[in-house]
PDB file of C-alpha atoms in Angstrom:
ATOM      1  CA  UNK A 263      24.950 -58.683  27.889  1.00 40.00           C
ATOM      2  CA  UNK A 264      28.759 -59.375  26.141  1.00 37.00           C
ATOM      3  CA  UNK A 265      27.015 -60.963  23.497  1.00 37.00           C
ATOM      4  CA  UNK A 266      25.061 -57.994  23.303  1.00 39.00           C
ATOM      5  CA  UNK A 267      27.683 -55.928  23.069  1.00 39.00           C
ATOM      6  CA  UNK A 268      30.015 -57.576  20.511  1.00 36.00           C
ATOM      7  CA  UNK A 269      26.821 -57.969  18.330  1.00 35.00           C
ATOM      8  CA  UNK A 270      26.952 -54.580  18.353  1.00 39.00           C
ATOM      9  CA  UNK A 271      30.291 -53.791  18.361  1.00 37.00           C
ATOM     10  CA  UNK A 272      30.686 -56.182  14.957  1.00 42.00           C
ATOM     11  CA  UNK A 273      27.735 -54.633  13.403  1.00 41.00           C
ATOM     12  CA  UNK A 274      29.125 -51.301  13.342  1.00 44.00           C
ATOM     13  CA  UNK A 275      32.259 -52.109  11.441  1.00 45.00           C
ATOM     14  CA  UNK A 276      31.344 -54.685   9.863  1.00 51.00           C
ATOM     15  CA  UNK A 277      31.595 -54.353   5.877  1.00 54.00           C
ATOM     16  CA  UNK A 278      28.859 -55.929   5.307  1.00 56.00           C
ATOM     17  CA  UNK A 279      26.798 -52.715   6.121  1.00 74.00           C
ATOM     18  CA  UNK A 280      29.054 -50.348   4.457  1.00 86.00           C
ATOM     19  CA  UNK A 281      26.948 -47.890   2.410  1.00 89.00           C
ATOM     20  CA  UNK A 282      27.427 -48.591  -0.860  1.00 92.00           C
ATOM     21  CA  UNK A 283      24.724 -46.120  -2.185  1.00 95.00           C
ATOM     22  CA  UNK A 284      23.257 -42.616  -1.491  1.00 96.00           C
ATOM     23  CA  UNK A 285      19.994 -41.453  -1.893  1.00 96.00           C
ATOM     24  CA  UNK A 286      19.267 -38.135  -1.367  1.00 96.00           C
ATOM     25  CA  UNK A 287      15.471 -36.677  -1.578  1.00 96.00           C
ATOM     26  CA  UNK A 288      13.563 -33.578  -1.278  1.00 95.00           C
ATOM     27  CA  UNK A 289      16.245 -31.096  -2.747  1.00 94.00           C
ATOM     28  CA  UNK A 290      14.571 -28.574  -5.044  1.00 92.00           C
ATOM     29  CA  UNK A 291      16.379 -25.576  -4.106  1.00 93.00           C
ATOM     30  CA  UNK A 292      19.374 -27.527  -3.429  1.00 93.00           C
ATOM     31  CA  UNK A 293      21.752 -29.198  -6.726  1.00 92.00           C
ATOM     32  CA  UNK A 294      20.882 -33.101  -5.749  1.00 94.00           C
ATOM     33  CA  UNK A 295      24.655 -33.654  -7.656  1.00 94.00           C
ATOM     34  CA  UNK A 296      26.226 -31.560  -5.353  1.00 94.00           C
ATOM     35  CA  UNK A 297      25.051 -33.243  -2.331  1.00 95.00           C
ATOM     36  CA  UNK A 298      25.878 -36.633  -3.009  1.00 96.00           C
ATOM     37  CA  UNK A 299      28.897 -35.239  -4.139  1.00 96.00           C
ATOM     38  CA  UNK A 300      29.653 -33.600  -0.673  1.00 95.00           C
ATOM     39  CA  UNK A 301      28.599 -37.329   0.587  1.00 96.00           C
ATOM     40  CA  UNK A 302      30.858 -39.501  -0.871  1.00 96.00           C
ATOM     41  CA  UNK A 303      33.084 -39.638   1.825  1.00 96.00           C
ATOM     42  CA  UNK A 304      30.326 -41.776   3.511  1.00 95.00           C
ATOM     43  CA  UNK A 305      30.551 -44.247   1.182  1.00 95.00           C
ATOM     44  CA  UNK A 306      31.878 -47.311   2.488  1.00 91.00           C
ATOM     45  CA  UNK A 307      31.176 -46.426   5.950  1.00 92.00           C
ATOM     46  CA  UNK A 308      29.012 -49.113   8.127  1.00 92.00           C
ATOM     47  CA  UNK A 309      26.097 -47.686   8.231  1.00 91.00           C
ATOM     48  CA  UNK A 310      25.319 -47.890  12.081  1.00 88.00           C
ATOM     49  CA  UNK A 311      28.400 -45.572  12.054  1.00 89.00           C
ATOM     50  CA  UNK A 312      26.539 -42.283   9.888  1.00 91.00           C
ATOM     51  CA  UNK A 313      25.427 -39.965  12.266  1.00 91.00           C
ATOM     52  CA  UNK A 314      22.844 -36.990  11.395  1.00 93.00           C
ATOM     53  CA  UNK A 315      25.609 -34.685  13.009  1.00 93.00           C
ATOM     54  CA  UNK A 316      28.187 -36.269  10.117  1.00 95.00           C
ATOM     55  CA  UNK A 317      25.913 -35.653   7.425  1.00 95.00           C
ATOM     56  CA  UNK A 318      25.331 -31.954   8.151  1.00 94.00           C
ATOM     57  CA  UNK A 319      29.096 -31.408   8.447  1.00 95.00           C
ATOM     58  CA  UNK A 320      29.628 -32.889   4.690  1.00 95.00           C
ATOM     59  CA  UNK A 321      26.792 -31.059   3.451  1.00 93.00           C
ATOM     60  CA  UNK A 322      27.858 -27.771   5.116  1.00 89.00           C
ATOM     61  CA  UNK A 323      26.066 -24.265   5.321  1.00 88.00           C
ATOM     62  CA  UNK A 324      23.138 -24.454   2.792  1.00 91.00           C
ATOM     63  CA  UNK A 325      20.680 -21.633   3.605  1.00 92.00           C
ATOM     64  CA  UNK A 326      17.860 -23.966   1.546  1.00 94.00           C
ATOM     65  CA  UNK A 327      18.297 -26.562   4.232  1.00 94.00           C
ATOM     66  CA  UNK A 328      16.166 -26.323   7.358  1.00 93.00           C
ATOM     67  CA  UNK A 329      16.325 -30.001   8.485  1.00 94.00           C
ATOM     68  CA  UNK A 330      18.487 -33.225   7.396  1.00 93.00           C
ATOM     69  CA  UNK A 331      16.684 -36.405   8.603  1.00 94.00           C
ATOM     70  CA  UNK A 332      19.031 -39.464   8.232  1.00 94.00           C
ATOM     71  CA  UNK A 333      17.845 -43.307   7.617  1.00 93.00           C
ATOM     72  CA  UNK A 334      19.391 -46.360   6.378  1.00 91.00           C
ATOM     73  CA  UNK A 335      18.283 -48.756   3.913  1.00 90.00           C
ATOM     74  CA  UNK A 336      19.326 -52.220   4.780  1.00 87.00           C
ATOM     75  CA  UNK A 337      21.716 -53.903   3.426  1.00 88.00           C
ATOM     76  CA  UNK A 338      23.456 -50.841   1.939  1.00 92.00           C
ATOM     77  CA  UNK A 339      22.142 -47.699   1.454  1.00 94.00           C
ATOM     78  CA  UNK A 340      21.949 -44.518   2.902  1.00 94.00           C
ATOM     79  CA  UNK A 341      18.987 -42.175   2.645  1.00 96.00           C
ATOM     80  CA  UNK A 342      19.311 -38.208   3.191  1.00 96.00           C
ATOM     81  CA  UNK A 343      16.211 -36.775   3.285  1.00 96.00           C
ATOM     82  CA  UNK A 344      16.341 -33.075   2.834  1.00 96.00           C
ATOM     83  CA  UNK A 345      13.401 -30.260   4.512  1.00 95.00           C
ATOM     84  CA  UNK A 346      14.102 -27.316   2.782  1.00 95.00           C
ATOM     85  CA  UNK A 347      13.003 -23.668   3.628  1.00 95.00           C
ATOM     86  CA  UNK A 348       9.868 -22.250   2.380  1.00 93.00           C
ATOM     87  CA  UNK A 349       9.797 -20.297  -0.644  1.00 94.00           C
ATOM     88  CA  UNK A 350       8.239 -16.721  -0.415  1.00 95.00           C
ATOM     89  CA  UNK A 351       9.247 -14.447  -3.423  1.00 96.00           C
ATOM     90  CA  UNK A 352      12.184 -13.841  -5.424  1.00 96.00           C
ATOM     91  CA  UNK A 353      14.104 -10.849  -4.881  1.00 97.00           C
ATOM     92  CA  UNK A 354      15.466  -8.785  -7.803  1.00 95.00           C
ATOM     93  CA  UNK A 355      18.708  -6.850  -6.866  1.00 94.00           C
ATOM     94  CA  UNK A 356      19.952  -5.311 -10.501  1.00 91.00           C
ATOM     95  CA  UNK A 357      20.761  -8.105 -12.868  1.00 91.00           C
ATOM     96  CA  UNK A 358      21.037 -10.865  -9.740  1.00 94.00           C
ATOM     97  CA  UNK A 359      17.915 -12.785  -8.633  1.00 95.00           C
ATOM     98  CA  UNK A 360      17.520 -14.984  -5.426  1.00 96.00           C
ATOM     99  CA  UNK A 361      14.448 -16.761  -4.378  1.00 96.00           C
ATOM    100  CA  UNK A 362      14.132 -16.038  -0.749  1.00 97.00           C
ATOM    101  CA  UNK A 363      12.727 -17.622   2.792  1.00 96.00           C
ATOM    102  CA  UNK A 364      10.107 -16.175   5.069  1.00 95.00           C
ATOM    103  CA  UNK A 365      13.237 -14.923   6.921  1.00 95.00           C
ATOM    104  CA  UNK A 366      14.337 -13.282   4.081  1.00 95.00           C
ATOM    105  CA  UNK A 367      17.206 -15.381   4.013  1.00 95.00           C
ATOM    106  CA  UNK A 368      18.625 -15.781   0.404  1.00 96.00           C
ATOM    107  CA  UNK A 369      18.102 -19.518  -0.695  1.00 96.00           C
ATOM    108  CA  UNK A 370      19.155 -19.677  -4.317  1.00 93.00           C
ATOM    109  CA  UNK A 371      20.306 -17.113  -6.982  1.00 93.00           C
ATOM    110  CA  UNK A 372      17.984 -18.338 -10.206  1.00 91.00           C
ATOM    111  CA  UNK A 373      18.763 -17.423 -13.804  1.00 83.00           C
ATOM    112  CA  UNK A 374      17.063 -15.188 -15.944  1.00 75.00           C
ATOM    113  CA  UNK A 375      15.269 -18.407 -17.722  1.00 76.00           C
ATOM    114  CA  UNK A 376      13.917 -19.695 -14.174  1.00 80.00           C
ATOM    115  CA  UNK A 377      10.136 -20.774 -14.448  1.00 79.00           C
ATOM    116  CA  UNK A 378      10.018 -20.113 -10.408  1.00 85.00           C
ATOM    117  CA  UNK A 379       6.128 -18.541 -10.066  1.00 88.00           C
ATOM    118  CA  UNK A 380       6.689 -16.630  -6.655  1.00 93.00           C
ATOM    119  CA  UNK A 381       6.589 -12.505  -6.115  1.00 95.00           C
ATOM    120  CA  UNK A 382       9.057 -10.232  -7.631  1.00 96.00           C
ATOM    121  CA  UNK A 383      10.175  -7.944  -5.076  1.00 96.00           C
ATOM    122  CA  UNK A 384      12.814  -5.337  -6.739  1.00 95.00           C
ATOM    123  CA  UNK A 385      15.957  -4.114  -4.323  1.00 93.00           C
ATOM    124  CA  UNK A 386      15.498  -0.771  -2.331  1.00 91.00           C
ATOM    125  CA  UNK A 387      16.332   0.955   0.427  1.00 89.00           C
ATOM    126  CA  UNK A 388      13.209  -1.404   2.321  1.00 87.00           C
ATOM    127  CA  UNK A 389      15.173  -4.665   1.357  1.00 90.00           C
ATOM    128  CA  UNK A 390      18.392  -3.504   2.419  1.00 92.00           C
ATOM    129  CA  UNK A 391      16.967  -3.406   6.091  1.00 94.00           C
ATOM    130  CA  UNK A 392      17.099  -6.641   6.917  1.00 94.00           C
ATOM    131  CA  UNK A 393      13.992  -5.881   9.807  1.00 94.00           C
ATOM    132  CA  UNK A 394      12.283  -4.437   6.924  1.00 95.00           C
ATOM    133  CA  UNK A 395      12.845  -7.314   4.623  1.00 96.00           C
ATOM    134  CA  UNK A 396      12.000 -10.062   6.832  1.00 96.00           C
ATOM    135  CA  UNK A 397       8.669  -8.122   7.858  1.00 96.00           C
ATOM    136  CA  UNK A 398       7.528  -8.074   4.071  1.00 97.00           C
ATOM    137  CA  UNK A 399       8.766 -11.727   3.676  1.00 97.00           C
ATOM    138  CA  UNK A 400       7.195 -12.646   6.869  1.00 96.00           C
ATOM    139  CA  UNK A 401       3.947 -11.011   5.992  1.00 96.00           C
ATOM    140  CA  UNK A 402       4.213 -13.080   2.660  1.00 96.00           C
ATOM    141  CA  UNK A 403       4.804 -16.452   4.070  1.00 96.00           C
ATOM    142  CA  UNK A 404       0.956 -16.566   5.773  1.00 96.00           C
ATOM    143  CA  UNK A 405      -0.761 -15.692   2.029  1.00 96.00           C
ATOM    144  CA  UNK A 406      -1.738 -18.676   0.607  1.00 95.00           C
ATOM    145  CA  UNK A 407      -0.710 -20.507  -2.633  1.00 92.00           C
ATOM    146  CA  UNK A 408      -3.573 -20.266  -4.332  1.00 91.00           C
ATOM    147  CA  UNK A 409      -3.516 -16.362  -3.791  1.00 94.00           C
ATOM    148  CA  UNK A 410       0.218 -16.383  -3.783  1.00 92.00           C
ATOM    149  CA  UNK A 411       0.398 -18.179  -7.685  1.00 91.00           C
ATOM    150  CA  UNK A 412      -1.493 -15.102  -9.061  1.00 93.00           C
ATOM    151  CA  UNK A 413       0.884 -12.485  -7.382  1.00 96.00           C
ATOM    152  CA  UNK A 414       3.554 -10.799  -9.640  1.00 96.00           C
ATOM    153  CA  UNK A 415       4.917  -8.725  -7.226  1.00 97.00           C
ATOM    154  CA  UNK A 416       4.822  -7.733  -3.871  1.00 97.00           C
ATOM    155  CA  UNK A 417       5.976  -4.053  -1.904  1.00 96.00           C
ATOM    156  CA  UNK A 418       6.076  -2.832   1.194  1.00 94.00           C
ATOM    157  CA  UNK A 419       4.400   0.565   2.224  1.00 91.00           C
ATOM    158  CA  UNK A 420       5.985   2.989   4.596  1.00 86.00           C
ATOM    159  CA  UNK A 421       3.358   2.059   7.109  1.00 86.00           C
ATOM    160  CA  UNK A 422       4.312  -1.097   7.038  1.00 90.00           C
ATOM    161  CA  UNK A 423       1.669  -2.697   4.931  1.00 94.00           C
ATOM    162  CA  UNK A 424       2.206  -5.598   2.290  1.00 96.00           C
ATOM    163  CA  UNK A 425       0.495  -4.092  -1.232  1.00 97.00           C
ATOM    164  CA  UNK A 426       0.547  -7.078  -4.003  1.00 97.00           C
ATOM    165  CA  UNK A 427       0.301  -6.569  -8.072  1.00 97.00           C
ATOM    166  CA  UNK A 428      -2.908  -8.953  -9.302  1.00 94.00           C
ATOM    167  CA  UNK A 429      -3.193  -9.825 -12.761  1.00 91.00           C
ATOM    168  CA  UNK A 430      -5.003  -7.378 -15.203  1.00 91.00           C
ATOM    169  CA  UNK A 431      -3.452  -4.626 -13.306  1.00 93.00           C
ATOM    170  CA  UNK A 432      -5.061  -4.548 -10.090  1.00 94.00           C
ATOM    171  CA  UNK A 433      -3.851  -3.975  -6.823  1.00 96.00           C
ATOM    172  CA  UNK A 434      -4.413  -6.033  -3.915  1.00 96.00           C
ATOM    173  CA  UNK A 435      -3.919  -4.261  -0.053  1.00 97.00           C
ATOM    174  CA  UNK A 436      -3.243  -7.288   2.603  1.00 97.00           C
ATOM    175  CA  UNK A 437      -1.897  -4.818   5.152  1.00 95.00           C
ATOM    176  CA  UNK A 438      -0.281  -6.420   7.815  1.00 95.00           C
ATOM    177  CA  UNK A 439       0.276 -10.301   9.381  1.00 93.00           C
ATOM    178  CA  UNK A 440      -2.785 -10.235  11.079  1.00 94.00           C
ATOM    179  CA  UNK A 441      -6.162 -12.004  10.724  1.00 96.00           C
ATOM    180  CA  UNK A 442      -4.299 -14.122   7.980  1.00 96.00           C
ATOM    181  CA  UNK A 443      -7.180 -16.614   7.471  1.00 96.00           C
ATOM    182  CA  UNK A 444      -9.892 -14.586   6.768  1.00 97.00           C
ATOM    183  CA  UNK A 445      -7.751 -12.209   4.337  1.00 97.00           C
ATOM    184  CA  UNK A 446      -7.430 -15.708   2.427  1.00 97.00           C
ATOM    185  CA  UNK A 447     -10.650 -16.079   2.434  1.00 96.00           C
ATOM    186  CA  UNK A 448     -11.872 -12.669   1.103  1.00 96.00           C
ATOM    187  CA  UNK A 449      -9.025 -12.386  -1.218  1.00 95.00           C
ATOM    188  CA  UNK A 450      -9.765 -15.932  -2.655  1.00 95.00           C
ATOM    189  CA  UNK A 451     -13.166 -14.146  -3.729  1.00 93.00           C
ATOM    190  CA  UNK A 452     -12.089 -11.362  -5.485  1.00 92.00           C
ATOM    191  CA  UNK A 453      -9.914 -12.883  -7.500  1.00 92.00           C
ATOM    192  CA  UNK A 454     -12.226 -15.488  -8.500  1.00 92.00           C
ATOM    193  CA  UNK A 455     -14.925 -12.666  -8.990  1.00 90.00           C
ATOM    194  CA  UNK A 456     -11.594 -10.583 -10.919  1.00 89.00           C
ATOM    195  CA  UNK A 457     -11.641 -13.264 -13.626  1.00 87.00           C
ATOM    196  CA  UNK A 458     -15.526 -12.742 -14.829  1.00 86.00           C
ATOM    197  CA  UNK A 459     -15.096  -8.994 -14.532  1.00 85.00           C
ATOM    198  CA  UNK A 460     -12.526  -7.221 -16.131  1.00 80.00           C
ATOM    199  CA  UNK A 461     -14.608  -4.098 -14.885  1.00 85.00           C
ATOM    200  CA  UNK A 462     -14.160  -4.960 -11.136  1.00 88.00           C
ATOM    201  CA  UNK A 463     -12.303  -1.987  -8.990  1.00 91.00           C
ATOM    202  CA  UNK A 464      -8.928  -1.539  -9.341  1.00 94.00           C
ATOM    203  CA  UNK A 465      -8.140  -1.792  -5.615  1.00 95.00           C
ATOM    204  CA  UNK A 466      -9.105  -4.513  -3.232  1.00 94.00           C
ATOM    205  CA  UNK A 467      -7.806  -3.537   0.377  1.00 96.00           C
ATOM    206  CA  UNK A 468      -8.376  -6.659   2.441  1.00 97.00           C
ATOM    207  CA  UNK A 469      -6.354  -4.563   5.677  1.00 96.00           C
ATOM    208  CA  UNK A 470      -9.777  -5.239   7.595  1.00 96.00           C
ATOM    209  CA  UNK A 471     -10.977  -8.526   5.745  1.00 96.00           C
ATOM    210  CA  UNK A 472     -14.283  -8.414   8.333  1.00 96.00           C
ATOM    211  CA  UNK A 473     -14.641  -5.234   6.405  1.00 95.00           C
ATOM    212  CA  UNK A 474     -12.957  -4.812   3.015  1.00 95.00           C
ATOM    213  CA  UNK A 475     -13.266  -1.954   0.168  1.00 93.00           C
ATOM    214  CA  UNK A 476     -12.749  -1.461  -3.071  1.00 92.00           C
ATOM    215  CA  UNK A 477     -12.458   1.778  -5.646  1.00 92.00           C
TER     216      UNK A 477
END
């Protein structure tokens, strides 16, 4: 058991394990450069001696960052993998732009020049309520992808229903978070049907998907 211990015991300060490199992964949202920039202080460290709980306190408040999963990479080299929030839409408050989280939580401010293909929504009175907000970006967050990619931009009706700009000018009615798969589903269809007919109704209200309508 001594033996054990002073294994150990040498192990963790033992400069042979010092991390000499750091490898961070999974940051889109997040400036990679910056990171291993608010990491360097690790370097040098034995690496039986990084805890997750260090790491987060270097890398500090980062609304992108949901999770920070910490491994080491014998001899010498520290991995930070980063889990980043979701995506949803990218909110447009005057000449600023954020991409924002299914919380509504503000994740990044992006550039005019920003190729990021996710929902405009434009700053109103709605936004400004954060219960508001975070109902819209909530409602958001169960579309899919596929449906999502083809979305320009996305509002919020006063009865609480999510109402989505399609291409070639159509609107799209998803209503509320319920019956998420099936609204999918049906709306998957009439945008595939929306790209052989240019002639197809001009409103697709999926708020019953069991039932939908068009006109």
């Amino acid at each position: 058991m001594a033996l054990s211990i002073t294994a150990v015991l040498v192990l963790s300060f033992s400069p042979l394990l010092a991390a000499k490199k750091i490898e961070v992964t999974g940051s889109k949202l997040v400036s990679e450069k910056k990171l291993l920039e608010a990491l360097a202080p690790l370097k040098g460290v034995p690496l039986p001696r990084i805890s997750e709980s260090r790491v987060v306190e270097l890398i500090g408040d980062q609304p992108a960052v949901d999770e920070i999963v910490v491994r080491a990479k014998m001899p010498d080299t520290l991995v930070v993998e980063v889990v980043e929030a979701e995506p949803v839409a990218i909110l447009v408050d005057g000449k600023n732009s954020y991409i924002v989280s299914s919380t509504g939580e503000k994740l990044k401010k992006v550039g005019e020049k920003d190729k990021t293909k996710l929902p405009r929504v434009k700053a109103s009175d709605q936004t400004n309520d954060p219960e508001q907000f975070q109902l819209l970006t909530g409602i958001l967050s169960t579309v899919e992808p596929n449906v999502l990619e083809q979305v320009s931009t996305a509002t919020l009706t006063q009865a609480g229903f999510m109402e989505l700009a399609l291409p070639k000018k159509r609107t799209l009615i998803w209503g509320d978070g319920g019956k998420v798969a099936l609204k999918n589903e049906v709306a998957k269809i009439f945008l595939d049907e929306l790209k052989e007919n240019s002639d197809m109704a001009k409103v697709i209200d999926v708020t019953n998907p069991e039932n939908p309508v068009t006109y």
